[in-house]
CSV table of C-alpha atoms in Angstrom, one decimal:
chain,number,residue,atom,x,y,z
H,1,UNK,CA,-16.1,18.9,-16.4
H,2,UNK,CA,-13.6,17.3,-18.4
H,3,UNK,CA,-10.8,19.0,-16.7
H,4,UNK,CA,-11.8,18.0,-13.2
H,5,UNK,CA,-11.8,14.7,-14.4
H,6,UNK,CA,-8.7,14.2,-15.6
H,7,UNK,CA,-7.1,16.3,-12.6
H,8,UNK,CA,-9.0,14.5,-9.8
H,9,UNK,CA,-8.9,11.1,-11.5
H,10,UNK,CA,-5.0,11.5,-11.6
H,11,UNK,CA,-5.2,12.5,-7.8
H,12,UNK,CA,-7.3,9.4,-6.9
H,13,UNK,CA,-5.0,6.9,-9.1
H,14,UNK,CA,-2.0,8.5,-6.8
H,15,UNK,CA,-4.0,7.7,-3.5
H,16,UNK,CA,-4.3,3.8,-4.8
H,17,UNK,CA,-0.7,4.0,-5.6
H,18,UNK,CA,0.8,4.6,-2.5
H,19,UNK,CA,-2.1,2.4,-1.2
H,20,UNK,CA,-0.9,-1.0,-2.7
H,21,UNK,CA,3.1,-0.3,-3.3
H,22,UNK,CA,4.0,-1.4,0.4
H,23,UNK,CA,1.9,-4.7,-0.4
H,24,UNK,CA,2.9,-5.0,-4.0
H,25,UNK,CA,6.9,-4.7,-2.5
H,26,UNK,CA,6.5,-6.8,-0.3
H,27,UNK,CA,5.3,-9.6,-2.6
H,28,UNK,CA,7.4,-9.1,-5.0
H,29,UNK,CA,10.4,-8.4,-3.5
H,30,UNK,CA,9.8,-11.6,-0.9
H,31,UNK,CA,6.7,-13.6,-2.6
H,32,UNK,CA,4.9,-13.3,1.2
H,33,UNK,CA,1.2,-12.0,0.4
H,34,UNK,CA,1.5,-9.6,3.6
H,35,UNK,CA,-2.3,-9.4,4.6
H,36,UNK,CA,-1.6,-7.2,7.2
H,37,UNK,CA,-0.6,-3.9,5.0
H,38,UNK,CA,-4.3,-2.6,5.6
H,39,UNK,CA,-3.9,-2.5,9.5
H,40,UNK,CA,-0.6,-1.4,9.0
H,41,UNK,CA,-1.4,1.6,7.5
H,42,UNK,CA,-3.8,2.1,10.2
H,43,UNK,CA,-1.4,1.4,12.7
H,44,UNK,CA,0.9,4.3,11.0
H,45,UNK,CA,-1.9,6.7,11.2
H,46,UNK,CA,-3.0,6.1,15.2
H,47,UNK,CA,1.2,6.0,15.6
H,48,UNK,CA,1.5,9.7,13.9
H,49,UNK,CA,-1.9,11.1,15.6
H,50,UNK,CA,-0.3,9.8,19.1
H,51,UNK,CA,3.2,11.3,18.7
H,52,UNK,CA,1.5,14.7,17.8
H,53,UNK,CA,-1.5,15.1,20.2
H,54,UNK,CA,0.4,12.9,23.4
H,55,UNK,CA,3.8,13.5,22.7
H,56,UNK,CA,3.4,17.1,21.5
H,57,UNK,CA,5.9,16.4,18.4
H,58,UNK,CA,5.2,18.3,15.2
H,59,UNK,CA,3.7,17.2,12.3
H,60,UNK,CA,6.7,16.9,10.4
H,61,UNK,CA,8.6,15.2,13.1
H,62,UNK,CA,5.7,13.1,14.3
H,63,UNK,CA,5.4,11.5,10.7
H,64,UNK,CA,9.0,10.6,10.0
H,65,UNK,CA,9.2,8.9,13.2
H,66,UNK,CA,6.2,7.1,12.5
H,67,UNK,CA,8.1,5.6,8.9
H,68,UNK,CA,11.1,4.8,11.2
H,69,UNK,CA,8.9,3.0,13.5
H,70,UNK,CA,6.7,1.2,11.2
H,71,UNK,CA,9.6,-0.3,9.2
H,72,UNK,CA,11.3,-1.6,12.4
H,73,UNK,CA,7.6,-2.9,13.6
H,74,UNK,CA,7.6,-4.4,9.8
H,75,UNK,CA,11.1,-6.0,10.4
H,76,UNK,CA,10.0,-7.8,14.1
H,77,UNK,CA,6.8,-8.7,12.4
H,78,UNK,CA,8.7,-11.3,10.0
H,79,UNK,CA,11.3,-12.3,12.7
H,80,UNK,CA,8.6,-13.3,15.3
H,81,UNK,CA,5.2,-14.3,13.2
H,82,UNK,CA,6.3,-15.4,9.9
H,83,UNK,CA,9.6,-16.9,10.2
H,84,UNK,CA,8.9,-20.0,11.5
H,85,UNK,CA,6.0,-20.6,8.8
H,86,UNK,CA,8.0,-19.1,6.1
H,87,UNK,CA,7.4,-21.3,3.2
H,88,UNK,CA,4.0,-22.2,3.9
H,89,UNK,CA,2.0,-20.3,1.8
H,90,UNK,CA,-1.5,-21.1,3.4
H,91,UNK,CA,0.3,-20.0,7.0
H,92,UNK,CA,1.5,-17.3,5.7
H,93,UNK,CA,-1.6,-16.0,4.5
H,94,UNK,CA,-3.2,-17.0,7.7
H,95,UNK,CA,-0.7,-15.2,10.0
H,96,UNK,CA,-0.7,-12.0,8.5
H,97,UNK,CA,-4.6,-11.8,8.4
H,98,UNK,CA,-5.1,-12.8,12.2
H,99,UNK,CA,-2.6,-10.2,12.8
H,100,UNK,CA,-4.4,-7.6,10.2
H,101,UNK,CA,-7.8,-8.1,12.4
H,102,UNK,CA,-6.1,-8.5,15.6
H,103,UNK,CA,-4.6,-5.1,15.1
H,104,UNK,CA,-7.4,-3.7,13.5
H,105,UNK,CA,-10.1,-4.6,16.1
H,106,UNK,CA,-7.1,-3.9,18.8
H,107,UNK,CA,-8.2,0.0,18.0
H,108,UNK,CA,-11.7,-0.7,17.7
H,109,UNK,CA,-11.7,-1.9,21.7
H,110,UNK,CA,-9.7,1.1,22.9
H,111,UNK,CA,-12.5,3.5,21.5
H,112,UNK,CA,-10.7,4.6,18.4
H,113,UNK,CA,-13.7,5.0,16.7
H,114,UNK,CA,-14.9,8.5,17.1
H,115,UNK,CA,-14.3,11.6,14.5
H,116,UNK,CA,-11.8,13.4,16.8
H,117,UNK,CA,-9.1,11.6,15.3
H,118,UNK,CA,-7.4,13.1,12.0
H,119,UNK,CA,-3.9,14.6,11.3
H,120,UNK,CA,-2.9,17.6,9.5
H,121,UNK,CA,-1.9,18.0,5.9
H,122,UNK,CA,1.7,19.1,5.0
H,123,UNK,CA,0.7,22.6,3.7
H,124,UNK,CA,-2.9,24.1,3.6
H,125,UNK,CA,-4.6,25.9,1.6
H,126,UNK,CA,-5.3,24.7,-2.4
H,127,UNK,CA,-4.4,26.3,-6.1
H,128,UNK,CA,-6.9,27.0,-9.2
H,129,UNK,CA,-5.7,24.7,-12.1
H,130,UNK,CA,-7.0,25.1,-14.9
H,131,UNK,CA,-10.0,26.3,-13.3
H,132,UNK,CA,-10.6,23.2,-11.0
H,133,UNK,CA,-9.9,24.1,-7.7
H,134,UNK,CA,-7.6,21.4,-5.4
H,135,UNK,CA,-6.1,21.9,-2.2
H,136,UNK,CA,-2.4,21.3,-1.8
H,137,UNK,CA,-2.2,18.2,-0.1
H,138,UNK,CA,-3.7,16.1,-3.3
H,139,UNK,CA,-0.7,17.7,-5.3
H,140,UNK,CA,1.6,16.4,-2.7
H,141,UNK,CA,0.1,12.9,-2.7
H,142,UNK,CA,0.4,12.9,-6.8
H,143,UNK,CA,4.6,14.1,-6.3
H,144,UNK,CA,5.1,11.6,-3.2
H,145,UNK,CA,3.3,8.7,-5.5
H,146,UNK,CA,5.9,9.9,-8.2
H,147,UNK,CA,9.0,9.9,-6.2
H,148,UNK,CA,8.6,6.6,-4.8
H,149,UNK,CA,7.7,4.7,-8.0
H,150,UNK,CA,10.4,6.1,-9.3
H,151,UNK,CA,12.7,5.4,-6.7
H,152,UNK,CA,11.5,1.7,-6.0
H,153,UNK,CA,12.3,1.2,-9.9
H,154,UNK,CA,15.4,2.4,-9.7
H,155,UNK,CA,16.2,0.6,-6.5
H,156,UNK,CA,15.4,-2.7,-7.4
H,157,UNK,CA,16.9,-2.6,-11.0
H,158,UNK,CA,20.1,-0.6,-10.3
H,159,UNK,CA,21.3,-1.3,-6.8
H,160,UNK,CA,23.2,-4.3,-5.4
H,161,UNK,CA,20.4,-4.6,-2.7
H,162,UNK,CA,17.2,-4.4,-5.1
H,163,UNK,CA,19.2,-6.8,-7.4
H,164,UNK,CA,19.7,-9.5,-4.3
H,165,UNK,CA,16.2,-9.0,-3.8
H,166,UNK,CA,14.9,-9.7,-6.9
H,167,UNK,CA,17.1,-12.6,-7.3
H,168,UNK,CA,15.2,-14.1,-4.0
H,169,UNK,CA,12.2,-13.4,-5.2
H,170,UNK,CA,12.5,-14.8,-8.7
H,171,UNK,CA,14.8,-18.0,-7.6
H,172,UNK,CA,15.3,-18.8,-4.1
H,173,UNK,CA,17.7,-21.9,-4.1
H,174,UNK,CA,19.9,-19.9,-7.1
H,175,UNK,CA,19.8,-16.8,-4.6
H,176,UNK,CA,20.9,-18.9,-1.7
H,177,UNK,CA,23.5,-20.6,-4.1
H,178,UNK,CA,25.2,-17.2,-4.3
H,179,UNK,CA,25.3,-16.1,-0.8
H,180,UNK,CA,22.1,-14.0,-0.2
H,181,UNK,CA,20.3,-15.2,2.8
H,182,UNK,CA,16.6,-15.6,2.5
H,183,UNK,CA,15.3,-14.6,6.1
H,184,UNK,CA,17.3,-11.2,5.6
H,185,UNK,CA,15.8,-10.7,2.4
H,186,UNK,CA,12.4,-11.3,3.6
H,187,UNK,CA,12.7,-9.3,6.6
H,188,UNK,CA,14.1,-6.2,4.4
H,189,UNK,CA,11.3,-6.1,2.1
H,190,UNK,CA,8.6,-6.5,5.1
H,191,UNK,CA,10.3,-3.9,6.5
H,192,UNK,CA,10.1,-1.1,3.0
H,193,UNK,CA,6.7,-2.7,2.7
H,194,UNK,CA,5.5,-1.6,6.1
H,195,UNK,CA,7.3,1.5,5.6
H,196,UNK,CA,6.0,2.4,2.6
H,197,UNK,CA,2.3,1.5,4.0
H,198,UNK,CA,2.9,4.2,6.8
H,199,UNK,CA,4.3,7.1,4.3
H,200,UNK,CA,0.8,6.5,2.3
H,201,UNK,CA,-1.1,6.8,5.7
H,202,UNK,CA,0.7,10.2,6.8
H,203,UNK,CA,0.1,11.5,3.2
H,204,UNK,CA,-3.8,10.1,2.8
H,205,UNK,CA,-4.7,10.4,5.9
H,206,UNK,CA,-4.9,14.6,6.2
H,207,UNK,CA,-7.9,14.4,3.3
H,208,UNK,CA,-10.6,12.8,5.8
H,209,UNK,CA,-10.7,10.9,9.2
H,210,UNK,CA,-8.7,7.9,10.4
H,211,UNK,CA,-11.5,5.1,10.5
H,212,UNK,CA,-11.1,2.1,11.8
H,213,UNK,CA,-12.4,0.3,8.7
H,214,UNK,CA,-9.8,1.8,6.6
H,215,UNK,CA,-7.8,-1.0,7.3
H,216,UNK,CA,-9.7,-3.3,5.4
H,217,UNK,CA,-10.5,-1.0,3.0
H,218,UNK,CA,-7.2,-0.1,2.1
H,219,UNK,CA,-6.3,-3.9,2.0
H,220,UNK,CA,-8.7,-4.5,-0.5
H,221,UNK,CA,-7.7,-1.4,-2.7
H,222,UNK,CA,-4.2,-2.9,-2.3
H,223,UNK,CA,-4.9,-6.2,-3.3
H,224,UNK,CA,-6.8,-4.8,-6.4
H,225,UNK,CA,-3.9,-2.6,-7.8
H,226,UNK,CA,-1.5,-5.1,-7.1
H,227,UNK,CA,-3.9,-8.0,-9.0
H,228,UNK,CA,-5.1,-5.7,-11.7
H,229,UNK,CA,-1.2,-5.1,-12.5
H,230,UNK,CA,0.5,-7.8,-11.8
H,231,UNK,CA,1.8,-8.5,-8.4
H,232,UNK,CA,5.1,-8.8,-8.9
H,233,UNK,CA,5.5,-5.5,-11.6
H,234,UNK,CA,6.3,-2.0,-10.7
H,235,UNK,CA,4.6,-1.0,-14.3
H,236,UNK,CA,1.6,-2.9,-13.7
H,237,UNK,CA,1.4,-0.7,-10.2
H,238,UNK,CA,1.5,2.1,-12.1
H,239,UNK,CA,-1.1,1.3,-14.6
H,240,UNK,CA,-3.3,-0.5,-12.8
H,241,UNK,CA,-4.0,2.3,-10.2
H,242,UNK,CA,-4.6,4.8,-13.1
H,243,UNK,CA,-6.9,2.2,-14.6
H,244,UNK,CA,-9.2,2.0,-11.4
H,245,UNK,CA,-8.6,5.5,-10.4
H,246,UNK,CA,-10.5,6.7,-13.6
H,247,UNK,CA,-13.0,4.0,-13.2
H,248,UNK,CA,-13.7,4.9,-9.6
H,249,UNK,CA,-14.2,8.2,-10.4
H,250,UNK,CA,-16.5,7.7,-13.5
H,251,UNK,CA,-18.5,5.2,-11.7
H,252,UNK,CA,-19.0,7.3,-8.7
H,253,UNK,CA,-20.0,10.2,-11.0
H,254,UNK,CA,-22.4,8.4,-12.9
H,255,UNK,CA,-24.0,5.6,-10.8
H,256,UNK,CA,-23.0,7.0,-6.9
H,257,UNK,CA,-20.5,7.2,-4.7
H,258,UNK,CA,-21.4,3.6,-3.3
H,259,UNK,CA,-20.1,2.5,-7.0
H,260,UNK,CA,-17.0,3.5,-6.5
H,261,UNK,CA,-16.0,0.2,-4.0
H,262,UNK,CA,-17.8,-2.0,-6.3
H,263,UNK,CA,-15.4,-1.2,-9.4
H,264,UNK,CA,-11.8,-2.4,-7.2
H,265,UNK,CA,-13.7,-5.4,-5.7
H,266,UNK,CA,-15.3,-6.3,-9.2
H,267,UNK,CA,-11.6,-5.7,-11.0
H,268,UNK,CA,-9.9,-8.9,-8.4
H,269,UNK,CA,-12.4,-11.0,-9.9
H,270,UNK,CA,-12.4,-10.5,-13.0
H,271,UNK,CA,-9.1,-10.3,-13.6
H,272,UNK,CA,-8.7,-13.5,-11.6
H,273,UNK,CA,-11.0,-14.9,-13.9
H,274,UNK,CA,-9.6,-14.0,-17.2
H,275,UNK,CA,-5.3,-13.4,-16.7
H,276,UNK,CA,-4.7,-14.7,-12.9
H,277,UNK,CA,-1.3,-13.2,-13.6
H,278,UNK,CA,-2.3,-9.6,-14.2
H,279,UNK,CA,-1.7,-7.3,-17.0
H,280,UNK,CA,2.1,-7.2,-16.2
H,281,UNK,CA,2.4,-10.2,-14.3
H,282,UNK,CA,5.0,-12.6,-15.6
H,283,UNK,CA,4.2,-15.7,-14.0
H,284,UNK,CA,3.8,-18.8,-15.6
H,285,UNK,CA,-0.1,-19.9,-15.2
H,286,UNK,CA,-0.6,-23.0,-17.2
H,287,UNK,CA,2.2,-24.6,-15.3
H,288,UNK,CA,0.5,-23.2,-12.3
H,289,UNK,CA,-2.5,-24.8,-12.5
H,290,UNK,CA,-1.1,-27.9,-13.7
């Protein structure tokens, strides 16, 4: 019992991972709360199951071109929607949502609703560990999780592009000051962000169905992490999932599987309530508020 615990709790903090790191990115890298990272990740999954069952691409195939895609659809997204409110928070906020439901319910009216639609995992078939049986894919989702924290950490703190990008984010004017342009910056990390919202949809997705109410779902997951954390600190990603991974799957073992939403929605606000900042979060909230 213990062992499937730990094992199935790590595999569930790795699925809220890659859930929230495209949002949490995106913030941090460009301060621009992208409320459309749930139907984005949708959007990835319908883009991968079309390629493979229309276009007769392979899985492999199929799902890289589906990253390619959803970081250039990422890109146009901040040339066309939020450019000319960038800087207003509240119209920020309110562009990316309308185009989170827009999208969203886009799929809903085309009949993407049924059970037909699902994609394949990378390998099949699953391993005994330790006596708990798990299939392949989960390991692959823990390693992908891995690889790209790792990778976003080293990116941002040890390459002259992450660096540029955290300058913006931290201190716009001083960024501008020195040469790095603001709209490019913004557009890259929308970009990554919807990027890395479609890898986490090609690797998820495999484990059950694509439904249409994933996309808020997976928002709301996001939002969560990235709150619980701290939403501007690769750390606080990386604790924060492992916190509500564990909790999700001790409260859906104990009180139902219904329990397990309740735990991420109850996390945004209480931590709102008691450190607005998160447990990483380095933002100044007294001054904030004042």
């Amino acid at each position: 019992m213990v062992t499937n615990f730990l094992i199935y709790g790590l595999v569930n903090s790795a699925i809220l991972m890659l859930s929230a790191i495209g949002f949490s990115l995106t913030f941090g890298l460009s301060g621009v709360a992208n409320f459309a990272h749930g139907a984005m990740y949708l959007t990835a999954g319908f883009i991968a199951w079309m390629l493979i069952n229309y276009l007769g691409l392979s899985p492999l195939v199929a799902m890289l071109l589906t990253v390619v895609l959803m970081g250039i659809l990422g890109a146009l997204i901040y040339r066309i929607i939020l450019m000319p409110v960038r800087g207003i928070v509240l119209s920020e906020v309110i562009s990316t949502f309308a185009l989170g439901v827009a999208l969203i319910e886009f799929f809903r009216w085309k009949g993407f609703t049924s059970f037909d639609f699902s994609l394949p995992p990378f390998v099949k078939g699953s391993i005994e560990i330790f006596g708990v049986t798990i299939d392949y894919q989960r390991l692959i989702i823990i390693g992908i999780a891995l690889i790209i924290a790792l990778f976003l950490w080293y990116f941002t703190h040890y390459t002259n592009t992450g660096l540029a990008l955290r300058g913006m984010a931290q201190d716009e004017y001083t960024a501008l000051s020195i040469g790095i342009e603001s709209d490019w910056a913004a557009m890259l990390s929308l970009g990554l962000g919807a990027a890395l919202a479609s890898v986490a949809a090609v690797a998820i997705l495999p484990l059950g169905i694509i439904s249409i109410n994933l996309g808020y779902e997976i928002f709301l997951i996001a939002l969560a992490v990235s709150v619980l954390g701290g939403l501007e600190s690769t750390l606080g990603l990386f604790v924060g999932s492992l916190i509500l991974g564990y909790a999700m799957v001790i409260a859906s073992t104990y009180l139902g599987p219904q329990w397990g939403q309740v735990v991420y929605l109850g996390a945004i606000v209480i931590v709102l309530a008691i450190k607005p900042s998160g447990l990483f979060g380095k933002y100044k909230e007294l001054e904030e508020r004042v």
